[in-house]
Coordinates of C-alpha atoms in Angstrom, one line a residue:
M1 CA -23.5 -102.5 101.9
E2 CA -20.0 -102.3 102.7
Q3 CA -17.8 -102.2 99.7
N4 CA -14.4 -103.1 99.7
L5 CA -12.6 -101.0 97.1
I6 CA -9.6 -103.3 94.8
I7 CA -6.9 -100.7 93.4
Y8 CA -3.7 -101.6 91.2
N9 CA -0.3 -100.5 92.8
T10 CA 2.3 -99.7 90.8
L11 CA 4.7 -100.2 93.2
T12 CA 3.9 -103.9 93.9
R13 CA 2.3 -104.6 90.8
Q14 CA -0.8 -105.9 91.7
K15 CA -4.1 -105.4 92.6
E16 CA -4.5 -104.4 96.5
L17 CA -7.3 -104.1 99.1
F18 CA -7.6 -99.9 99.8
K19 CA -7.0 -99.4 103.6
P20 CA -6.3 -96.0 104.2
L21 CA -4.0 -95.2 106.8
H22 CA -6.4 -93.2 109.1
A23 CA -9.5 -93.9 107.9
P24 CA -12.1 -92.5 107.3
N25 CA -9.6 -89.8 105.9
V26 CA -8.1 -90.3 103.0
G27 CA -4.8 -88.3 101.3
M28 CA -4.5 -88.1 97.9
Y29 CA -1.9 -86.1 95.7
V30 CA -1.9 -86.1 91.8
C31 CA 0.7 -84.4 89.8
G32 CA -1.2 -81.6 88.2
P33 CA 0.0 -79.7 84.7
T34 CA 3.1 -78.0 83.6
V35 CA 1.4 -74.5 82.9
Y36 CA 2.9 -73.4 79.6
G37 CA 0.1 -74.2 76.9
D38 CA -3.3 -75.4 76.5
P39 CA -4.6 -78.1 77.9
H40 CA -4.7 -81.5 75.6
L41 CA -6.7 -84.7 75.4
G42 CA -3.5 -85.7 77.8
H43 CA -4.4 -83.5 80.3
A44 CA -7.7 -85.0 80.4
R45 CA -7.3 -88.6 81.3
P46 CA -5.3 -88.2 84.8
A47 CA -7.9 -85.3 86.0
I48 CA -10.9 -87.5 84.6
T49 CA -9.3 -90.7 86.2
F50 CA -8.3 -89.3 89.6
D51 CA -11.9 -87.2 89.6
I52 CA -13.5 -91.0 89.2
L53 CA -11.5 -92.0 92.4
F54 CA -12.2 -88.8 94.3
R55 CA -16.0 -89.2 93.8
Y56 CA -16.0 -92.8 94.6
L57 CA -14.0 -92.6 97.6
K58 CA -16.4 -89.7 99.0
H59 CA -19.0 -91.9 98.2
L60 CA -17.9 -94.6 99.8
G61 CA -18.0 -92.4 103.0
Y62 CA -14.1 -91.6 103.4
K63 CA -13.0 -87.9 104.0
V64 CA -10.8 -87.2 100.9
R65 CA -8.1 -84.3 100.9
Y66 CA -7.4 -84.2 97.2
V67 CA -4.2 -82.4 96.4
R68 CA -3.2 -81.8 92.8
N69 CA -0.4 -79.2 91.9
I70 CA 0.4 -76.6 89.6
T71 CA 4.0 -76.9 88.1
D72 CA 4.9 -73.3 87.3
V73 CA 8.7 -73.4 88.2
G74 CA 11.5 -75.8 87.6
H75 CA 10.2 -78.2 84.6
L76 CA 12.9 -78.2 82.2
E77 CA 12.8 -79.2 78.8
H78 CA 14.7 -82.4 79.0
D79 CA 14.1 -84.7 82.2
A80 CA 17.7 -84.8 82.3
D81 CA 18.0 -81.3 83.9
E82 CA 18.8 -79.8 80.4
G83 CA 17.4 -77.1 78.3
D84 CA 15.1 -74.0 79.5
D85 CA 12.3 -74.4 81.7
K86 CA 9.6 -75.1 79.8
I87 CA 7.4 -71.6 81.4
E88 CA 10.3 -69.0 80.9
K89 CA 11.1 -70.5 77.5
K90 CA 7.2 -69.7 76.5
A91 CA 7.4 -66.2 78.1
R92 CA 10.3 -65.5 76.3
L93 CA 8.7 -66.3 73.1
E94 CA 5.5 -64.1 74.0
Q95 CA 7.5 -61.6 75.6
L96 CA 5.6 -61.7 78.7
E97 CA 6.6 -62.4 82.5
P98 CA 6.2 -66.1 83.4
M99 CA 4.1 -65.7 85.9
E100 CA 1.5 -64.1 82.8
I101 CA 1.9 -67.2 81.4
A102 CA 1.5 -69.5 84.4
Q103 CA -1.6 -67.7 85.2
Y104 CA -3.1 -67.9 81.8
Y105 CA -2.4 -71.1 81.2
T106 CA -3.9 -72.0 84.6
N107 CA -6.8 -70.5 83.7
R108 CA -7.4 -72.2 81.0
Y109 CA -6.8 -75.6 82.4
H110 CA -9.2 -74.5 85.0
A111 CA -11.9 -73.5 82.4
A112 CA -11.2 -76.9 80.5
M113 CA -11.6 -79.1 83.8
E114 CA -14.8 -77.3 84.6
A115 CA -16.2 -77.9 81.1
L116 CA -15.0 -81.8 81.4
N117 CA -16.7 -81.6 84.7
V118 CA -13.9 -82.4 86.6
L119 CA -14.1 -81.7 90.7
P120 CA -11.6 -78.9 91.6
P121 CA -9.0 -80.5 94.2
S122 CA -9.2 -79.8 97.9
I123 CA -6.0 -77.9 97.9
E124 CA -4.2 -76.7 94.7
P125 CA -0.8 -75.7 95.5
H126 CA 1.8 -74.1 93.2
A127 CA 5.3 -74.8 93.0
T128 CA 6.4 -71.3 93.0
G129 CA 4.3 -70.7 96.6
H130 CA 6.5 -73.3 98.1
I131 CA 10.2 -72.8 97.5
I132 CA 10.9 -72.4 101.3
E133 CA 9.5 -76.0 101.6
Q134 CA 11.5 -77.2 98.5
E135 CA 14.6 -75.6 100.0
E136 CA 14.4 -77.5 103.3
L137 CA 13.8 -80.5 101.6
V138 CA 16.8 -80.0 100.1
K139 CA 18.9 -79.1 103.0
E140 CA 17.4 -82.5 104.8
I141 CA 18.9 -84.4 102.1
L142 CA 22.3 -82.8 102.0
K143 CA 22.5 -83.5 106.0
N144 CA 21.8 -87.0 105.2
G145 CA 24.7 -87.5 102.9
Y146 CA 22.4 -88.2 99.7
A147 CA 23.2 -84.9 97.4
Y148 CA 26.0 -82.8 96.9
E149 CA 27.0 -79.1 95.7
S150 CA 28.3 -78.4 92.6
N151 CA 29.0 -74.9 91.1
G152 CA 26.1 -73.5 92.9
S153 CA 23.5 -76.7 91.9
I154 CA 22.5 -79.2 94.4
Y155 CA 22.4 -83.0 92.9
F156 CA 20.8 -85.9 94.2
D157 CA 23.5 -88.8 94.4
V158 CA 21.6 -91.9 92.8
E159 CA 24.8 -94.0 93.1
K160 CA 25.2 -93.8 97.0
Y161 CA 21.5 -93.9 97.7
D162 CA 20.9 -96.7 95.6
K163 CA 24.1 -98.8 97.7
E164 CA 21.9 -98.3 100.9
H165 CA 18.4 -98.2 99.8
K166 CA 17.3 -99.2 95.8
Y167 CA 16.8 -96.8 92.9
G168 CA 14.4 -98.1 90.4
I169 CA 11.8 -100.0 92.8
L170 CA 8.9 -98.1 91.0
S171 CA 10.0 -98.3 86.9
G172 CA 11.8 -101.6 87.9
R173 CA 15.3 -99.8 86.1
N174 CA 18.7 -101.0 87.3
L175 CA 21.1 -98.6 88.0
T176 CA 23.9 -100.3 86.6
D177 CA 22.3 -100.5 83.2
M178 CA 21.5 -96.9 83.3
I179 CA 24.6 -95.9 84.0
N180 CA 26.5 -98.1 81.2
N181 CA 23.5 -96.6 78.8
S182 CA 24.7 -93.2 79.6
R183 CA 28.5 -93.9 79.9
E184 CA 29.7 -91.9 76.8
L185 CA 28.4 -88.7 78.8
Q186 CA 30.3 -89.3 82.1
G187 CA 32.0 -86.3 83.0
V188 CA 30.3 -84.1 81.0
G189 CA 28.8 -80.9 82.8
E190 CA 28.4 -80.7 86.8
K191 CA 27.4 -83.9 87.9
K192 CA 29.2 -86.6 89.7
N193 CA 27.3 -89.1 87.4
Q194 CA 24.7 -88.4 84.5
V195 CA 22.0 -90.4 86.1
D196 CA 21.9 -88.1 89.2
F197 CA 18.9 -85.5 89.3
A198 CA 18.9 -81.7 90.4
L199 CA 17.4 -80.7 93.5
W200 CA 18.6 -76.9 93.4
K201 CA 19.7 -75.3 90.0
K202 CA 21.9 -72.1 89.9
A203 CA 20.2 -69.5 88.0
Q204 CA 22.4 -68.6 84.9
P205 CA 22.3 -64.6 84.5
E206 CA 19.5 -64.9 81.9
H207 CA 17.1 -66.8 84.1
I208 CA 14.2 -64.6 85.3
M209 CA 12.8 -66.9 87.4
R210 CA 14.9 -67.2 90.7
W211 CA 15.1 -67.1 94.6
P212 CA 17.6 -67.3 96.9
S213 CA 19.1 -70.1 98.8
P214 CA 21.9 -71.2 100.7
W215 CA 23.8 -72.5 97.7
S216 CA 22.9 -70.0 95.3
V217 CA 20.5 -67.9 93.7
G218 CA 18.5 -70.4 91.5
F219 CA 15.2 -72.2 91.4
P220 CA 14.2 -75.8 92.7
G221 CA 14.3 -79.3 90.9
W222 CA 11.3 -80.6 89.0
H223 CA 10.9 -83.2 91.4
C224 CA 11.1 -81.6 94.8
E225 CA 7.9 -79.8 94.4
C226 CA 5.8 -82.9 94.7
T227 CA 7.7 -84.7 97.8
A228 CA 7.5 -81.1 99.3
M229 CA 4.0 -80.0 98.9
G230 CA 2.9 -83.8 99.4
R231 CA 4.3 -83.6 102.7
K232 CA 3.1 -80.3 103.7
Y233 CA -0.7 -81.0 103.1
L234 CA -0.6 -84.8 103.9
G235 CA 2.1 -85.6 105.6
S236 CA 5.1 -87.6 105.9
H237 CA 2.7 -90.7 105.0
F238 CA 0.0 -90.8 103.2
D239 CA -2.3 -93.2 100.7
I240 CA -2.7 -92.4 97.3
H241 CA 0.2 -90.6 94.7
G242 CA -1.5 -90.8 91.2
G243 CA -0.5 -89.4 88.0
G244 CA 0.2 -90.6 84.3
M245 CA 2.5 -93.4 83.2
D246 CA 4.9 -91.4 81.8
L247 CA 5.6 -89.8 85.2
I248 CA 6.7 -93.1 86.6
F249 CA 10.6 -92.4 85.6
P250 CA 11.9 -90.0 86.3
H251 CA 9.6 -88.1 88.1
H252 CA 8.1 -90.3 90.4
E253 CA 11.2 -92.5 91.1
C254 CA 13.0 -89.7 92.4
E255 CA 9.8 -88.4 94.4
I256 CA 10.4 -91.8 96.5
A257 CA 14.2 -91.4 96.5
Q258 CA 13.8 -87.8 97.9
A259 CA 11.3 -89.0 100.4
V260 CA 13.6 -92.1 101.4
A261 CA 16.6 -89.4 101.8
S262 CA 15.2 -87.1 103.7
Q263 CA 13.0 -88.9 106.2
G264 CA 14.0 -92.5 106.1
D265 CA 11.4 -94.1 104.4
Q266 CA 8.4 -94.3 101.8
M267 CA 5.9 -91.3 102.1
V268 CA 3.4 -93.2 99.6
H269 CA 1.2 -96.5 100.3
Y270 CA -0.5 -96.3 97.0
W271 CA 0.9 -95.3 93.6
M272 CA -1.6 -95.5 90.8
H273 CA -0.7 -94.7 87.4
N274 CA -3.2 -94.2 83.9
N275 CA -1.8 -95.1 80.8
M276 CA -1.3 -92.7 78.1
I277 CA -3.5 -91.1 75.1
T278 CA -2.1 -92.5 71.7
I279 CA -2.5 -91.2 68.0
N280 CA -1.3 -93.8 65.8
G281 CA 0.2 -95.7 68.4
Q282 CA 2.5 -92.6 69.5
K283 CA 2.0 -91.1 72.9
M284 CA 0.0 -88.0 72.6
G285 CA 2.3 -84.6 74.3
K286 CA 3.3 -81.5 74.0
S287 CA 7.1 -82.1 73.5
L288 CA 5.7 -84.7 70.5
G289 CA 4.1 -82.0 69.0
N290 CA 1.3 -84.6 67.9
F291 CA -1.4 -83.0 70.7
I292 CA -4.9 -81.8 69.9
T293 CA -5.9 -79.2 72.5
L294 CA -9.2 -79.7 74.4
E295 CA -10.7 -76.3 72.8
Q296 CA -9.8 -77.8 69.3
F297 CA -12.0 -81.0 70.5
F298 CA -14.6 -78.6 71.9
T299 CA -14.8 -76.2 68.4
G300 CA -13.4 -79.2 65.6
N301 CA -11.0 -76.5 65.0
H302 CA -8.1 -79.6 64.1
E303 CA -7.0 -80.6 60.6
S304 CA -7.6 -84.4 62.2
L305 CA -10.9 -83.8 63.9
T306 CA -14.2 -84.3 61.4
Q307 CA -16.3 -82.6 63.7
A308 CA -16.5 -81.2 67.2
Y309 CA -16.8 -83.1 70.2
T310 CA -18.7 -81.8 73.3
P311 CA -17.1 -82.3 76.8
M312 CA -19.1 -84.8 77.9
T313 CA -18.3 -86.9 74.9
I314 CA -14.5 -86.4 75.5
R315 CA -15.3 -87.5 79.1
F316 CA -17.3 -90.3 77.8
F317 CA -14.5 -91.7 75.1
I318 CA -12.2 -91.4 78.2
L319 CA -14.2 -93.6 80.8
S320 CA -15.1 -96.1 78.0
A321 CA -11.6 -97.6 78.3
H322 CA -10.3 -98.7 81.7
Y323 CA -7.5 -95.9 83.1
R324 CA -4.6 -98.4 83.0
G325 CA -5.3 -99.3 79.2
T326 CA -3.9 -97.4 76.3
V327 CA -6.7 -95.3 74.5
D328 CA -6.2 -94.8 70.8
F329 CA -7.5 -91.5 69.2
S330 CA -9.7 -91.7 66.2
N331 CA -12.8 -89.9 65.0
E332 CA -14.5 -92.9 64.7
A333 CA -13.7 -94.1 68.4
L334 CA -15.1 -90.3 69.6
E335 CA -18.0 -90.7 66.9
A336 CA -18.7 -94.1 68.8
A337 CA -18.6 -92.3 72.5
Q338 CA -20.7 -89.5 71.1
K339 CA -23.6 -92.3 70.1
G340 CA -23.1 -94.0 73.4
Y341 CA -23.4 -90.8 75.5
E342 CA -26.2 -89.9 73.5
R343 CA -28.2 -93.1 74.1
L344 CA -27.8 -92.6 77.7
M345 CA -28.9 -89.4 77.9
N346 CA -32.1 -90.5 75.8
A347 CA -32.5 -93.1 78.3
F348 CA -32.4 -90.6 81.2
D349 CA -35.5 -88.9 79.2
D350 CA -37.3 -92.0 78.5
L351 CA -37.6 -92.8 82.0
E352 CA -40.2 -90.8 82.6
R353 CA -42.4 -92.5 79.8
V354 CA -41.8 -95.8 80.9
P355 CA -45.4 -97.3 82.1
V356 CA -45.9 -98.4 85.8
S357 CA -47.5 -101.8 86.3
S358 CA -48.6 -103.3 89.8
H359 CA -45.5 -105.7 89.2
C360 CA -42.3 -106.8 87.8
D361 CA -41.9 -109.6 85.4
A362 CA -39.3 -112.5 86.6
E363 CA -36.5 -111.0 83.9
T364 CA -37.1 -107.3 84.8
D365 CA -37.2 -108.2 88.6
K366 CA -33.8 -110.0 88.4
F367 CA -32.0 -107.1 86.7
V368 CA -33.1 -104.6 88.8
K369 CA -32.1 -106.4 92.0
A370 CA -28.7 -107.0 90.7
F371 CA -28.0 -103.9 88.6
R372 CA -27.0 -101.4 91.8
Q373 CA -24.3 -104.6 93.2
R374 CA -22.9 -105.0 90.0
C375 CA -21.9 -101.7 89.2
Y376 CA -20.5 -101.6 92.5
E377 CA -18.5 -104.9 92.0
A378 CA -17.1 -103.2 88.9
M379 CA -15.9 -99.8 90.3
N380 CA -14.8 -102.0 93.2
D381 CA -12.4 -104.0 91.0
D382 CA -9.7 -101.0 90.1
L383 CA -12.2 -98.8 88.9
Q384 CA -14.0 -100.9 86.1
T385 CA -15.5 -97.6 84.0
P386 CA -16.0 -99.6 80.8
L387 CA -17.9 -102.5 82.6
V388 CA -20.2 -100.2 84.8
I389 CA -21.2 -98.3 81.3
S390 CA -21.6 -101.8 79.8
Y391 CA -24.0 -102.2 82.7
L392 CA -25.6 -98.6 81.9
F393 CA -26.2 -100.0 78.7
E394 CA -28.1 -102.9 79.7
A395 CA -30.6 -101.0 81.8
C396 CA -31.0 -98.7 78.4
H397 CA -31.7 -101.9 76.6
L398 CA -34.7 -102.6 79.9
I399 CA -36.3 -99.2 79.5
N400 CA -36.2 -99.6 75.5
T401 CA -38.3 -102.9 76.1
L402 CA -40.6 -101.3 78.6
L403 CA -41.7 -98.5 76.4
D404 CA -42.4 -101.3 74.0
H405 CA -44.6 -103.0 76.1
K406 CA -42.6 -106.6 75.9
A407 CA -41.8 -105.8 79.9
E408 CA -43.5 -104.9 82.8
I409 CA -41.9 -102.7 86.2
C410 CA -43.4 -102.1 89.1
A411 CA -43.1 -98.4 90.7
D412 CA -40.5 -99.5 93.3
C413 CA -38.2 -101.2 90.7
L414 CA -38.8 -98.2 88.5
K415 CA -37.4 -96.1 91.2
E416 CA -34.3 -98.5 92.2
L417 CA -33.6 -98.4 88.3
S418 CA -33.9 -94.6 88.0
D419 CA -31.7 -94.2 91.1
V420 CA -28.8 -96.5 90.1
L421 CA -28.8 -95.3 86.6
K422 CA -28.3 -91.5 87.9
L423 CA -26.1 -92.8 91.3
F424 CA -23.6 -94.4 88.5
A425 CA -23.8 -92.3 85.3
F426 CA -23.9 -89.1 87.3
D427 CA -22.5 -88.7 90.5
L428 CA -19.7 -91.7 90.0
L429 CA -18.9 -91.1 86.3
G430 CA -19.2 -87.5 86.4
L431 CA -21.6 -87.2 83.4
Q432 CA -23.6 -84.5 82.9
S433 CA -26.6 -83.9 80.4
E434 CA -25.7 -81.0 78.0
K435 CA -28.7 -79.2 77.6
G436 CA -27.9 -75.8 79.2
A437 CA -30.3 -73.3 80.0
N438 CA -30.8 -71.9 76.6
N439 CA -31.3 -75.4 75.1
V440 CA -33.9 -76.0 77.8
A441 CA -35.7 -73.1 77.0
R442 CA -35.4 -73.9 73.0
E443 CA -37.1 -77.6 73.8
E444 CA -39.7 -76.1 75.6
A445 CA -40.6 -73.8 73.0
Y446 CA -39.9 -77.0 70.4
G447 CA -42.3 -78.6 72.5
K448 CA -45.6 -76.4 72.5
V449 CA -44.9 -76.0 69.0
V450 CA -44.4 -79.7 68.1
D451 CA -47.8 -80.6 70.7
M452 CA -49.8 -78.5 68.7
V453 CA -48.6 -79.7 65.1
L454 CA -49.3 -83.1 66.5
D455 CA -52.7 -82.0 67.6
L456 CA -53.5 -81.0 64.1
R457 CA -51.9 -84.6 62.9
A458 CA -54.3 -86.6 65.4
K459 CA -57.0 -84.3 64.1
A460 CA -56.2 -85.4 60.6
K461 CA -56.2 -89.4 61.4
A462 CA -59.5 -88.8 63.3
D463 CA -60.8 -87.5 59.8
K464 CA -58.9 -90.5 58.0
D465 CA -56.9 -87.5 56.2
W466 CA -53.8 -89.9 55.9
T467 CA -52.3 -87.7 53.1
T468 CA -51.9 -84.6 55.7
S469 CA -51.3 -86.8 58.8
D470 CA -48.4 -88.5 56.9
K471 CA -47.4 -84.8 55.3
I472 CA -46.9 -83.6 58.9
R473 CA -45.2 -86.5 60.5
D474 CA -42.6 -86.3 57.3
A475 CA -42.3 -82.7 57.8
L476 CA -41.6 -83.0 61.2
A477 CA -38.7 -86.2 60.6
A478 CA -37.3 -83.5 57.7
A479 CA -37.2 -80.9 60.7
G480 CA -35.1 -83.2 63.1
F481 CA -38.0 -84.7 65.1
E482 CA -38.9 -88.4 65.7
V483 CA -42.3 -89.2 65.9
K484 CA -43.5 -92.4 67.1
D485 CA -46.9 -93.7 67.4
T486 CA -47.2 -96.1 70.3
K487 CA -50.2 -98.0 72.5
D488 CA -50.0 -94.7 74.7
G489 CA -49.9 -92.4 72.1
V490 CA -47.6 -90.4 70.5
T491 CA -44.1 -89.4 71.5
W492 CA -41.6 -87.3 70.0
K493 CA -38.0 -86.0 70.4
L494 CA -35.5 -84.0 68.8
N495 CA -32.5 -85.8 67.2
K496 CA -29.4 -83.5 67.9

């Protein structure tokens, strides 16, 4: 059955039917991390959001080239081209080479993404590996008259660009208002106008990261890298550009201006943005100092955490909200996510014990027949992952009903139920069992011991030795094993 994916386009501020420019090929660019510190929950959200999109597009049959960059130069402390390069500042503090900092935190980012089961992109270009492409972009913008040189630095002439095109189409900002808001800063520094942004910065003597250019020895502006690398790997026009909502302005707004100024038109068809992770209503981020790193979540080593949370709990937590809605961190929300995730994983374990009948009852048949398409419809509606999860929970409820012999299911319907659960929970939502090899071996050993103990309990019950029978059951419960007597015999599971 053909699926029609609808996605929200930030540029048009409406949902649109996804139509690739060159089907079945899809080009997708997503802004990756600036690697000067450990990845935190705010980094996990865009990675997981666009991992879902990547997985789903591939499932629909598209051949996706997914580009996610590493920013390892040019991202200054303040978006208004002021302050130190974030990586270089960290390098000075640590007394290391900037590339040591970039490599170390890139490795940390990759490890965290792997733990979260985020698929690697098709291409992961580094800004420092594409200095020539960025210089060529600056040359094109200069040639077309939308930039100027000042003391060896090159700045984009926003006011001139706005007269001929329109600066602010993505963010909805008005240039006149922006200029008026920065009027008191006029004439300060090298810029003609405070809203102008750097395309190339001349390096000061103490600046370590520097490259030769026609204008000066320096480094590219932060916004150049994505325009240059997106065009290099996806062409002058491609389908999707994604990132966090905090990048709409100035980063993505500047990307649009650079593309139009260099080639005459927009590069990107659909702009997609995930919303923020907040703590007490305030955006989580390194610049605000209110972030919790992913490693701290995984270990529980942070004053705001009441316990450790596994990578799959974090993934489930993020997917429990729609990607365009805010997610406010709280231990209560994470504990709820942990329980939800465990409930889903337990349902997969319980599938093996579902009794098969020669037919389905009417309600079961109706649910199973509609289950797959309901999940597809939720995904097709701008990736409504919370709705998909709610349908998966309905399936969990059905499995419990079947185990309690309050409903009946035939073999074909049970296979369909299992297939849909696995497709959407594992393949598309990217959840996975956190039972590692050691845990599996341990549970197999537990299983042999528990089965032996339950045989002793069965013998005690057969001998009407109720005291011993109850004592064994209570001892197992105290050790964390849940024992149930059902019509089909005794079942047990190890509670986490």
